Tab-separated table of C-alpha atoms and ligand atoms in Angstrom:
chain	number	residue	atom	x	y	z
A	2	MET	CA	10.266	-26.333	-17.793
A	3	ALA	CA	7.220	-24.957	-19.190
A	4	SER	CA	4.630	-21.981	-18.744
A	5	TRP	CA	1.644	-22.260	-17.405
A	6	THR	CA	-1.987	-19.788	-17.825
A	7	SER	CA	-3.290	-19.413	-14.098
A	8	ILE	CA	-6.507	-21.700	-14.225
A	9	HIS	CA	-4.137	-25.268	-13.894
A	10	ARG	CA	-4.674	-28.542	-14.374
A	11	GLY	CA	-2.305	-30.936	-11.629
A	12	VAL	CA	-0.426	-33.141	-14.985
A	13	TYR	CA	2.299	-31.692	-14.447
A	14	SER	CA	4.777	-31.336	-11.961
A	15	ARG	CA	3.733	-28.255	-9.683
A	16	ARG	CA	8.037	-28.808	-8.002
A	17	ILE	CA	9.004	-25.754	-9.247
A	18	ALA	CA	5.868	-23.501	-10.244
A	19	SER	CA	5.074	-20.118	-9.228
A	20	LEU	CA	3.158	-19.884	-6.233
A	21	HIS	CA	-0.267	-19.059	-7.969
A	22	VAL	CA	0.233	-22.233	-9.684
A	23	ARG	CA	0.830	-24.238	-6.873
A	24	PHE	CA	-2.146	-22.635	-4.672
A	25	ALA	CA	-4.245	-23.294	-8.233
A	26	ASP	CA	-6.764	-26.277	-8.045
A	27	GLU	CA	-6.384	-26.770	-12.093
A	28	ASP	CA	-3.154	-25.813	-14.249
A	29	VAL	CA	-2.637	-26.561	-18.363
A	30	CYS	CA	0.372	-26.252	-19.307
A	31	ILE	CA	1.002	-23.801	-22.515
A	32	GLY	CA	3.914	-23.846	-23.693
A	33	PRO	CA	7.376	-23.959	-23.756
A	34	PRO	CA	9.279	-20.958	-21.295
A	35	ALA	CA	9.893	-18.355	-24.394
A	36	ALA	CA	6.608	-15.853	-24.550
A	37	ARG	CA	5.642	-16.072	-28.135
A	38	GLU	CA	5.326	-19.464	-28.083
A	39	SER	CA	3.192	-19.426	-24.699
A	40	TYR	CA	1.877	-16.887	-22.850
A	41	LEU	CA	1.558	-14.487	-26.313
A	42	ASN	CA	-0.048	-17.476	-28.227
A	43	ILE	CA	-3.408	-16.324	-28.017
A	44	PRO	CA	-5.008	-19.875	-29.679
A	45	ARG	CA	-2.998	-21.641	-26.843
A	46	ILE	CA	-4.424	-19.123	-24.177
A	47	VAL	CA	-8.017	-19.471	-25.284
A	48	ALA	CA	-7.607	-23.590	-25.773
A	49	ALA	CA	-6.792	-23.088	-22.193
A	50	ALA	CA	-9.936	-21.639	-21.299
A	51	GLU	CA	-11.780	-23.886	-23.611
A	52	ILE	CA	-10.051	-26.736	-22.204
A	53	THR	CA	-11.532	-25.621	-18.467
A	54	GLY	CA	-14.148	-24.226	-19.186
A	55	ALA	CA	-13.035	-21.200	-17.917
A	56	ASP	CA	-15.960	-18.215	-19.533
A	57	ALA	CA	-13.417	-15.283	-18.324
A	58	ILE	CA	-9.726	-14.404	-19.146
A	59	HIS	CA	-7.876	-11.705	-16.605
A	60	PRO	CA	-5.338	-11.108	-18.554
A	61	GLY	CA	-3.121	-9.441	-15.384
A	62	TYR	CA	-1.026	-6.677	-16.851
A	63	GLY	CA	1.852	-7.982	-18.937
A	64	PHE	CA	1.983	-10.317	-21.900
A	65	LEU	CA	-1.675	-9.880	-23.622
A	66	ALA	CA	-3.170	-7.357	-21.500
A	67	GLU	CA	-3.422	-4.636	-23.585
A	68	ASN	CA	-3.386	-6.584	-27.167
A	69	ALA	CA	-6.709	-5.194	-28.947
A	70	GLU	CA	-6.675	-8.767	-31.166
A	71	PHE	CA	-6.346	-10.901	-28.050
A	72	SER	CA	-9.846	-9.094	-26.806
A	73	GLU	CA	-11.270	-9.522	-29.837
A	74	ILE	CA	-10.741	-13.475	-30.102
A	75	CYS	CA	-12.130	-13.904	-26.371
A	76	GLU	CA	-15.091	-11.732	-27.405
A	77	ARG	CA	-15.649	-13.870	-30.858
A	78	SER	CA	-15.120	-16.971	-28.251
A	79	ASN	CA	-17.600	-16.211	-26.148
A	80	ILE	CA	-15.297	-16.241	-23.234
A	81	THR	CA	-15.295	-12.358	-21.245
A	82	PHE	CA	-12.297	-10.494	-21.274
A	83	ILE	CA	-11.845	-8.762	-18.102
A	84	GLY	CA	-10.957	-5.781	-19.884
A	85	PRO	CA	-11.583	-2.571	-21.926
A	86	THR	CA	-13.187	-3.395	-25.879
A	87	PRO	CA	-10.823	-3.756	-28.495
A	88	ALA	CA	-12.167	-0.256	-29.196
A	89	GLN	CA	-10.656	1.334	-26.724
A	90	ILE	CA	-7.569	-0.211	-26.086
A	91	ARG	CA	-6.712	0.172	-30.074
A	92	GLN	CA	-7.897	4.194	-29.175
A	93	MET	CA	-4.742	3.785	-26.726
A	94	GLY	CA	-2.527	1.619	-27.922
A	95	ASP	CA	-0.929	3.954	-30.444
A	96	LYS	CA	0.046	7.078	-28.440
A	97	ALA	CA	0.444	9.469	-30.933
A	98	MET	CA	-3.311	8.708	-31.505
A	99	ALA	CA	-4.545	8.701	-27.842
A	100	ARG	CA	-2.423	12.637	-28.251
A	101	GLN	CA	-4.826	13.101	-30.370
A	102	THR	CA	-8.389	11.706	-29.081
A	103	MET	CA	-7.028	13.892	-25.640
A	104	ALA	CA	-5.677	17.146	-27.091
A	105	GLU	CA	-9.608	17.282	-28.814
A	106	VAL	CA	-11.612	16.640	-25.444
A	107	GLY	CA	-8.976	19.780	-24.284
A	108	VAL	CA	-6.958	17.229	-22.225
A	109	PRO	CA	-3.268	19.031	-22.918
A	110	ILE	CA	-0.489	17.200	-24.343
A	111	VAL	CA	3.070	18.222	-24.340
A	112	ALA	CA	4.088	20.129	-27.911
A	113	GLY	CA	4.568	17.653	-29.827
A	114	THR	CA	4.123	15.589	-33.651
A	115	ASP	CA	1.554	12.826	-34.684
A	116	ALA	CA	3.321	9.556	-36.433
A	117	ILE	CA	6.304	11.267	-38.538
A	118	ALA	CA	7.940	8.764	-40.785
A	119	ASP	CA	10.162	10.999	-42.613
A	120	PRO	CA	13.470	12.138	-41.299
A	121	ALA	CA	14.078	15.864	-42.499
A	122	GLU	CA	10.010	16.356	-41.941
A	123	ALA	CA	10.655	15.323	-38.681
A	124	LEU	CA	13.787	17.508	-38.272
A	125	HIS	CA	12.376	20.241	-39.208
A	126	ALA	CA	8.903	19.446	-36.398
A	127	ALA	CA	11.686	19.151	-33.852
A	128	GLU	CA	13.427	22.273	-34.365
A	129	GLY	CA	9.809	23.898	-34.618
A	130	ILE	CA	9.079	22.443	-30.994
A	131	GLY	CA	12.331	23.199	-29.725
A	132	PHE	CA	15.453	21.152	-28.836
A	133	PRO	CA	16.013	18.182	-26.467
A	134	VAL	CA	13.090	16.665	-28.064
A	135	LEU	CA	12.070	13.072	-26.846
A	136	ILE	CA	11.405	10.401	-30.118
A	137	LYS	CA	9.068	7.903	-28.687
A	138	ALA	CA	7.361	4.672	-30.772
A	139	ALA	CA	3.785	5.182	-31.213
A	140	ALA	CA	3.281	1.688	-29.671
A	141	GLY	CA	5.469	2.292	-27.076
A	142	GLY	CA	5.777	0.802	-23.383
A	143	GLY	CA	8.514	-0.294	-20.748
A	144	GLY	CA	10.625	2.800	-21.904
A	145	LYS	CA	11.260	0.791	-25.131
A	146	GLY	CA	11.267	2.793	-28.259
A	147	MET	CA	11.765	5.832	-26.307
A	148	ARG	CA	15.476	8.353	-27.464
A	149	VAL	CA	16.235	11.834	-26.438
A	150	ALA	CA	18.028	14.199	-29.643
A	151	GLN	CA	19.761	16.533	-27.652
A	152	ASP	CA	19.874	18.934	-30.656
A	153	SER	CA	19.788	18.879	-34.219
A	154	ASN	CA	23.015	17.421	-34.893
A	155	ASP	CA	22.247	14.322	-32.932
A	156	PHE	CA	18.876	14.200	-34.186
A	157	ALA	CA	19.358	11.943	-37.349
A	158	ARG	CA	21.434	9.601	-35.351
A	159	GLN	CA	18.741	9.169	-32.254
A	160	PHE	CA	15.770	9.858	-34.980
A	161	GLY	CA	16.853	6.001	-37.239
A	162	MET	CA	17.570	4.595	-33.444
A	163	ALA	CA	14.286	5.163	-32.267
A	164	ARG	CA	12.413	3.479	-34.702
A	165	GLN	CA	14.706	0.756	-35.110
A	166	GLU	CA	13.986	-0.349	-31.546
A	167	ALA	CA	10.262	0.502	-31.946
A	168	ALA	CA	10.187	-2.242	-34.845
A	169	ALA	CA	11.970	-4.607	-32.768
A	170	ALA	CA	10.238	-4.513	-30.008
A	171	PHE	CA	7.136	-3.790	-31.424
A	172	GLY	CA	6.811	-4.979	-35.350
A	173	ASP	CA	6.065	-1.275	-35.722
A	174	ASP	CA	8.676	1.307	-36.808
A	175	SER	CA	5.934	4.544	-36.548
A	176	VAL	CA	7.557	6.756	-34.421
A	177	TYR	CA	6.338	10.655	-32.946
A	178	ILE	CA	8.303	13.674	-30.937
A	179	GLU	CA	7.684	15.496	-28.118
A	180	LYS	CA	8.866	18.127	-26.459
A	181	TYR	CA	11.650	16.380	-23.619
A	182	LEU	CA	10.930	17.845	-20.105
A	183	ALA	CA	13.985	18.829	-18.279
A	184	ARG	CA	12.807	17.412	-14.766
A	185	PRO	CA	8.847	16.309	-14.552
A	186	ARG	CA	7.113	14.456	-12.234
A	187	HIS	CA	5.691	11.304	-13.412
A	188	VAL	CA	1.613	11.857	-11.559
A	189	GLU	CA	-0.508	9.262	-13.154
A	190	PHE	CA	-4.519	8.671	-11.980
A	191	GLN	CA	-6.437	5.745	-11.402
A	192	VAL	CA	-9.412	5.230	-13.472
A	193	LEU	CA	-12.382	3.162	-12.967
A	194	GLY	CA	-15.425	3.229	-16.334
A	195	ASP	CA	-18.431	0.570	-15.892
A	196	GLN	CA	-20.730	-0.386	-18.616
A	197	HIS	CA	-23.147	2.128	-17.036
A	198	GLY	CA	-21.621	5.090	-18.330
A	199	ARG	CA	-19.792	5.958	-15.136
A	200	VAL	CA	-15.938	6.899	-15.074
A	201	ILE	CA	-14.648	7.875	-12.325
A	202	HIS	CA	-10.933	8.665	-10.790
A	203	LEU	CA	-9.687	6.906	-7.488
A	204	GLY	CA	-6.809	9.336	-7.457
A	205	GLU	CA	-3.092	9.513	-8.094
A	206	ARG	CA	-0.343	7.652	-7.888
A	207	ASP	CA	3.425	9.244	-8.456
A	208	CYS	CA	5.644	7.041	-9.924
A	209	SER	CA	8.782	9.435	-10.045
A	210	VAL	CA	11.535	7.266	-9.214
A	211	GLN	CA	12.906	5.364	-12.075
A	212	ARG	CA	15.567	3.968	-13.568
A	213	ARG	CA	15.873	3.808	-16.931
A	214	HIS	CA	12.001	5.251	-18.104
A	215	GLN	CA	10.913	1.984	-15.703
A	216	LYS	CA	9.448	2.584	-12.091
A	217	LEU	CA	10.521	1.209	-8.770
A	218	ILE	CA	8.946	2.641	-6.101
A	219	GLU	CA	5.093	4.145	-6.551
A	220	GLU	CA	3.470	6.432	-3.848
A	221	ALA	CA	-0.285	7.859	-3.074
A	222	PRO	CA	-1.150	10.015	-2.428
A	223	SER	CA	1.898	12.483	-4.586
A	224	PRO	CA	3.369	14.508	-1.994
A	225	ALA	CA	3.696	17.010	-5.087
A	226	LEU	CA	-0.509	17.737	-5.424
A	227	SER	CA	-2.366	20.482	-3.860
A	228	GLN	CA	-5.600	19.655	-3.544
A	229	ASP	CA	-6.514	22.168	-6.160
A	230	LEU	CA	-3.938	20.547	-8.380
A	231	ARG	CA	-5.099	17.330	-7.858
A	232	GLU	CA	-9.071	17.993	-8.935
A	233	ARG	CA	-7.809	19.704	-11.937
A	234	MET	CA	-5.464	16.654	-13.199
A	235	GLY	CA	-8.341	14.102	-11.659
A	236	GLU	CA	-10.693	15.957	-13.519
A	237	ALA	CA	-9.014	16.078	-16.838
A	238	ALA	CA	-8.690	12.336	-16.599
A	239	VAL	CA	-11.974	11.272	-16.165
A	240	ARG	CA	-12.956	13.343	-19.066
A	241	GLY	CA	-9.847	11.251	-21.242
A	242	ALA	CA	-11.334	8.335	-20.304
A	243	ALA	CA	-15.156	9.262	-20.296
A	244	ALA	CA	-13.783	10.201	-23.945
A	245	ILE	CA	-13.777	6.743	-24.944
A	246	ASP	CA	-16.616	5.366	-22.868
A	247	TYR	CA	-13.963	3.527	-20.959
A	248	VAL	CA	-15.205	0.192	-19.489
A	249	GLY	CA	-12.689	-1.212	-16.529
A	250	ALA	CA	-9.785	-0.118	-14.851
A	251	GLY	CA	-7.139	2.091	-16.741
A	252	THR	CA	-4.394	4.886	-16.044
A	253	ILE	CA	-4.226	8.176	-17.443
A	254	GLU	CA	-0.109	9.228	-16.987
A	255	PHE	CA	0.335	12.628	-17.257
A	256	LEU	CA	3.977	14.095	-16.746
A	257	LEU	CA	3.730	17.211	-14.402
A	258	ASP	CA	6.400	20.018	-15.091
A	259	GLU	CA	8.544	22.267	-12.637
A	260	ASP	CA	6.155	25.136	-13.034
A	261	GLY	CA	2.650	22.575	-11.906
A	262	SER	CA	1.681	22.668	-15.779
A	263	PHE	CA	0.186	18.760	-16.273
A	264	TYR	CA	0.304	17.313	-19.611
A	265	PHE	CA	-1.182	13.518	-21.148
A	266	MET	CA	1.437	11.442	-21.522
A	267	GLU	CA	-0.430	8.420	-22.397
A	268	MET	CA	-3.124	5.586	-21.248
A	269	ASN	CA	-2.644	2.336	-20.001
A	270	THR	CA	-5.422	0.487	-20.387
A	271	ARG	CA	-5.020	-2.408	-17.898
A	272	ILE	CA	-4.945	-2.327	-14.776
A	273	GLN	CA	-0.964	-1.798	-13.765
A	274	VAL	CA	2.047	-3.279	-11.449
A	275	GLU	CA	1.944	-0.691	-8.998
A	276	HIS	CA	-1.994	-0.905	-8.407
A	277	PRO	CA	-1.789	-1.732	-4.480
A	278	VAL	CA	-0.834	1.643	-3.576
A	279	THR	CA	-4.366	2.832	-4.909
A	280	GLU	CA	-6.017	-0.024	-3.063
A	281	MET	CA	-4.288	0.423	0.416
A	282	ALA	CA	-5.083	4.351	0.728
A	283	THR	CA	-8.743	3.830	-0.889
A	284	GLY	CA	-9.837	0.491	0.115
A	285	PHE	CA	-11.524	-0.744	-2.899
A	286	ASP	CA	-9.914	-4.230	-4.779
A	287	LEU	CA	-9.712	-2.634	-7.657
A	288	VAL	CA	-9.258	-6.318	-9.370
A	289	LYS	CA	-12.633	-7.031	-7.797
A	290	GLU	CA	-14.131	-4.002	-9.963
A	291	GLN	CA	-12.471	-5.127	-13.123
A	292	ILE	CA	-14.387	-8.369	-12.388
A	293	ARG	CA	-17.100	-6.503	-11.847
A	294	ALA	CA	-17.629	-4.007	-14.789
A	295	ALA	CA	-16.850	-6.648	-17.236
A	296	ALA	CA	-19.540	-8.847	-15.874
A	297	GLY	CA	-21.505	-5.695	-16.551
A	298	LEU	CA	-22.062	-4.533	-13.199
A	299	PRO	CA	-22.205	-0.982	-11.808
A	300	LEU	CA	-18.915	0.211	-10.017
A	301	SER	CA	-19.179	-0.174	-6.333
A	302	MET	CA	-17.877	3.150	-5.417
A	303	PRO	CA	-20.409	5.558	-3.657
A	304	ASP	CA	-21.715	8.782	-5.343
A	305	GLN	CA	-19.063	11.029	-3.929
A	306	PRO	CA	-15.657	11.623	-5.068
A	307	ILE	CA	-13.060	9.073	-3.315
A	308	SER	CA	-10.349	10.079	-1.286
A	309	LEU	CA	-7.397	8.506	-0.422
A	310	ARG	CA	-6.966	8.222	3.258
A	311	GLY	CA	-2.896	7.968	4.833
A	312	HIS	CA	-0.137	7.427	2.992
A	313	ALA	CA	0.448	3.866	0.776
A	314	ILE	CA	4.621	3.375	-0.913
A	315	GLU	CA	5.165	0.317	-2.737
A	316	CYS	CA	8.879	-1.086	-3.894
A	317	ARG	CA	8.980	-3.222	-6.939
A	318	ILE	CA	11.431	-6.631	-5.121
A	319	ASN	CA	13.726	-7.116	-8.422
A	320	ALA	CA	16.272	-9.792	-9.189
A	321	GLU	CA	18.815	-7.996	-10.032
A	322	ASP	CA	21.737	-6.840	-8.637
A	323	PRO	CA	22.386	-3.256	-7.918
A	324	ARG	CA	26.277	-3.198	-7.247
A	325	ARG	CA	26.242	-4.396	-10.944
A	326	ASN	CA	24.492	-2.409	-12.658
A	327	PHE	CA	20.819	-4.160	-12.268
A	328	ALA	CA	22.178	-6.880	-14.241
A	329	PRO	CA	19.216	-10.116	-13.568
A	330	SER	CA	20.766	-12.079	-10.761
A	331	PRO	CA	18.340	-16.008	-11.997
A	332	GLY	CA	18.479	-18.532	-9.265
A	333	THR	CA	17.239	-20.739	-6.837
A	334	ILE	CA	16.188	-18.760	-3.866
A	335	THR	CA	17.605	-20.679	-0.655
A	336	THR	CA	15.521	-18.498	1.887
A	337	PHE	CA	12.618	-16.136	1.675
A	338	HIS	CA	11.315	-13.931	4.987
A	339	LEU	CA	8.268	-11.834	4.485
A	340	PRO	CA	7.943	-9.189	6.012
A	341	GLY	CA	4.692	-8.115	8.194
A	342	GLY	CA	2.629	-6.257	10.635
A	343	PRO	CA	-0.108	-3.292	10.622
A	344	GLY	CA	-0.182	-1.869	7.115
A	345	VAL	CA	2.175	-4.190	5.603
A	346	ARG	CA	1.801	-6.247	2.061
A	347	VAL	CA	3.541	-8.279	-0.046
A	348	ASP	CA	2.188	-9.361	-3.306
A	349	THR	CA	4.440	-12.127	-4.676
A	350	HIS	CA	4.803	-15.245	-6.522
A	351	VAL	CA	7.826	-17.176	-5.100
A	352	TYR	CA	8.986	-18.887	-2.424
A	353	ALA	CA	12.378	-20.769	-0.565
A	354	GLY	CA	13.155	-23.451	-2.945
A	355	TYR	CA	11.484	-21.287	-6.113
A	356	ARG	CA	14.049	-21.213	-9.235
A	357	VAL	CA	13.989	-17.735	-10.545
A	358	PRO	CA	14.016	-18.184	-14.769
A	359	PRO	CA	16.282	-16.016	-16.775
A	360	PHE	CA	13.628	-15.930	-19.564
A	361	TYR	CA	11.100	-13.499	-17.928
A	362	ASP	CA	10.832	-9.662	-16.415
A	363	SER	CA	12.932	-10.013	-12.565
A	364	LEU	CA	10.109	-8.590	-10.515
A	365	LEU	CA	9.964	-11.333	-7.467
A	366	GLY	CA	7.339	-9.571	-5.924
A	367	LYS	CA	6.174	-5.687	-4.279
A	368	LEU	CA	6.637	-4.699	-0.985
A	369	ILE	CA	3.232	-2.093	-0.450
A	370	VAL	CA	2.991	-0.450	3.016
A	371	HIS	CA	0.539	1.949	4.073
A	372	ALA	CA	0.228	4.084	7.134
A	373	SER	CA	-1.376	7.497	8.295
A	374	THR	CA	1.153	10.058	7.331
A	375	ARG	CA	4.716	9.924	4.263
A	376	GLU	CA	6.839	9.500	7.406
A	377	GLU	CA	5.013	6.627	8.903
A	378	ALA	CA	4.823	5.409	5.818
A	379	ILE	CA	8.559	5.273	5.302
A	380	MET	CA	9.141	4.170	8.545
A	381	ARG	CA	7.424	1.180	7.945
A	382	MET	CA	9.118	0.745	5.067
A	383	ARG	CA	12.343	0.989	6.226
A	384	HIS	CA	11.171	-1.915	8.974
A	385	SER	CA	10.061	-3.762	6.148
A	386	LEU	CA	12.920	-3.773	3.614
A	387	ALA	CA	14.758	-4.621	6.514
A	388	SER	CA	13.167	-7.786	7.332
A	389	PHE	CA	12.791	-8.901	3.902
A	390	VAL	CA	15.205	-11.405	3.722
A	391	VAL	CA	16.059	-12.888	-0.074
A	392	GLU	CA	18.766	-15.121	-0.100
A	393	GLY	CA	20.310	-17.406	-3.331
A	394	VAL	CA	19.932	-14.531	-5.674
A	395	HIS	CA	20.600	-10.973	-5.708
A	396	THR	CA	17.953	-8.552	-5.124
A	397	THR	CA	17.263	-4.609	-5.391
A	398	ILE	CA	16.585	-4.390	-1.310
A	399	PRO	CA	19.846	-2.947	-0.098
A	400	PHE	CA	18.615	-0.155	-3.217
A	401	LEU	CA	15.122	0.797	-2.128
A	402	GLN	CA	16.678	1.193	1.159
A	403	ASP	CA	18.913	3.819	0.604
A	404	VAL	CA	16.684	5.413	-1.272
A	405	MET	CA	14.628	5.116	1.394
A	406	GLU	CA	17.312	6.759	3.546
A	407	HIS	CA	17.513	9.221	0.996
A	408	PRO	CA	16.947	13.100	2.465
A	409	GLY	CA	15.592	13.757	-0.886
A	410	PHE	CA	13.271	11.134	-1.471
A	411	VAL	CA	12.305	11.813	2.324
A	412	ALA	CA	11.204	15.281	1.489
A	413	GLY	CA	9.659	14.545	-1.174
A	414	GLU	CA	11.729	16.143	-3.505
A	415	VAL	CA	11.661	13.849	-6.349
A	416	ASP	CA	11.326	13.895	-10.496
A	417	THR	CA	12.008	10.770	-12.941
A	418	LYS	CA	15.851	12.113	-12.751
A	419	PHE	CA	16.047	11.550	-9.144
A	420	LEU	CA	17.594	8.193	-9.586
A	421	GLU	CA	20.233	8.988	-11.975
A	422	ARG	CA	21.659	11.650	-9.820
A	423	MET	CA	21.585	9.528	-6.873
A	424	MET	CA	23.344	7.281	-8.550
A	425	ALA	CA	26.218	9.381	-9.467
A	426	GLU	CA	26.390	11.268	-6.007
A	427	ARG	CA	26.916	7.770	-5.356
A	428	ALA	CA	29.701	6.431	-8.425
A	429	PRO	CA	32.967	7.822	-6.219
A	430	THR	CA	32.804	5.095	-3.472
A	431	GLN	CA	32.210	2.449	-5.552
B	509	ADP	P1	6.233	3.645	-21.505
B	509	ADP	O1	5.032	3.704	-22.143
B	509	ADP	O2	7.678	3.072	-22.476
B	509	ADP	O3	6.565	3.587	-20.510
B	509	ADP	P2	6.031	6.519	-21.619
B	509	ADP	O4	5.016	7.394	-22.273
B	509	ADP	O5	4.984	6.002	-20.115
B	509	ADP	O6	5.968	5.313	-21.865
B	509	ADP	O7	6.701	6.958	-20.166
B	509	ADP	C1	8.138	6.567	-19.944
B	509	ADP	C2	8.470	7.695	-19.246
B	509	ADP	O8	9.471	8.499	-19.922
B	509	ADP	C3	8.385	9.166	-18.409
B	509	ADP	O9	7.138	8.478	-16.873
B	509	ADP	C4	9.048	9.578	-17.701
B	509	ADP	O10	9.883	9.472	-16.964
B	509	ADP	C5	9.606	9.557	-19.145
B	509	ADP	N1	8.991	11.112	-20.248
B	509	ADP	C6	7.908	9.853	-21.244
B	509	ADP	N2	7.833	11.609	-22.194
B	509	ADP	C7	8.425	11.834	-21.380
B	509	ADP	C8	8.654	13.942	-22.016
B	509	ADP	N3	7.989	14.519	-22.688
B	509	ADP	N4	9.613	14.585	-21.296
B	509	ADP	C9	10.127	14.049	-20.551
B	509	ADP	N5	10.420	12.650	-20.023
B	509	ADP	C10	9.351	11.565	-20.693
């Protein structure tokens, strides 16, 4: 088995390849399965572009998508990187620095510190902020290198572990400290910028349904925002992105506290997994806008503010076994039946006969529905999950079905601890 770029030359067997490889006109093998020898290997990706004469690279949402060095090398090799400039990626890639940039333009940030290395100094800062605190990797992503310290006794241990995890995951052990909010919502704004100085937002996504700080279900609009709060958060998001003259698609993530205060958390300088909910609720193709922005064209949206229409929900379908603590479930998919009908979209790279490799993220696909109200969108999601048949590997579909039936989710009363509570409620019956 080997790894392929999405420009493909037909010299390898396509029998087990992802769907996009099978559909592509050309494919190029970029190395063995281990990501650092293929998908994270910059010379091999650039060589694949050169071999095929590609003049642009879309980096997707993983691997090198937020890698400033990669964007720089593309620039030097006369290949357009479909994304922001290396400087913009760097400004937001260091989360402690990003907080500073936002604070300078008046975007609220959670009480916290800059990058801090000395344990005694860090403890002192944590006491000043007030426990519990969250220790976060400056280079962080995907919930890694993030540790909660409940009190000063617990602090030294968590601080040490966060640094170790950060070093292991990102090759950089710098961490910073933030006040840990008890029951926040995760509400993020989609922003877009072009090379003509225009920066806009396309409304929000609520991504509060998370397991271990990782998103499972996203929706737009957020059931928690009044129009006034939406406008204030959207304006702050645009101000933040405009502060670095942002070009391309990006996301400004906020924590929304129970009292309605909101705080900048981080900016993702790429398209996100959950971007289809925004596409469904606005009617705009975000990847097309990314390509336009990279080509120097203006954004295609009209001048007036964009509003969200109806309601969209996305469920991430993973090859994991929810009854065995979400253990990865690689293997061959034997049956794969997709749901359909109006307002139903599935983004996937798999099919019956595809072998889910053990090497990568376990995401099999994303099921997105759109309807005129949230209630109808939930019903549409329930029907779609029920007619989504995957056999041969375990999936998170049964778990997602339980969430869609949960009174708390149905009422829109979710925060980032919702799933933890839901799973604790269910634990005795398992
Ligand atoms: P990553 O880049 O690793 O995904 P984020 O900074 O985006 O990290 O945070 C991921 C999740 O962690 C958030 O959606 C939220 O659930 C939780 N989180 C982050 N910061 C805080 C905080 N200060 N208080 C409470 N929860 C937080």
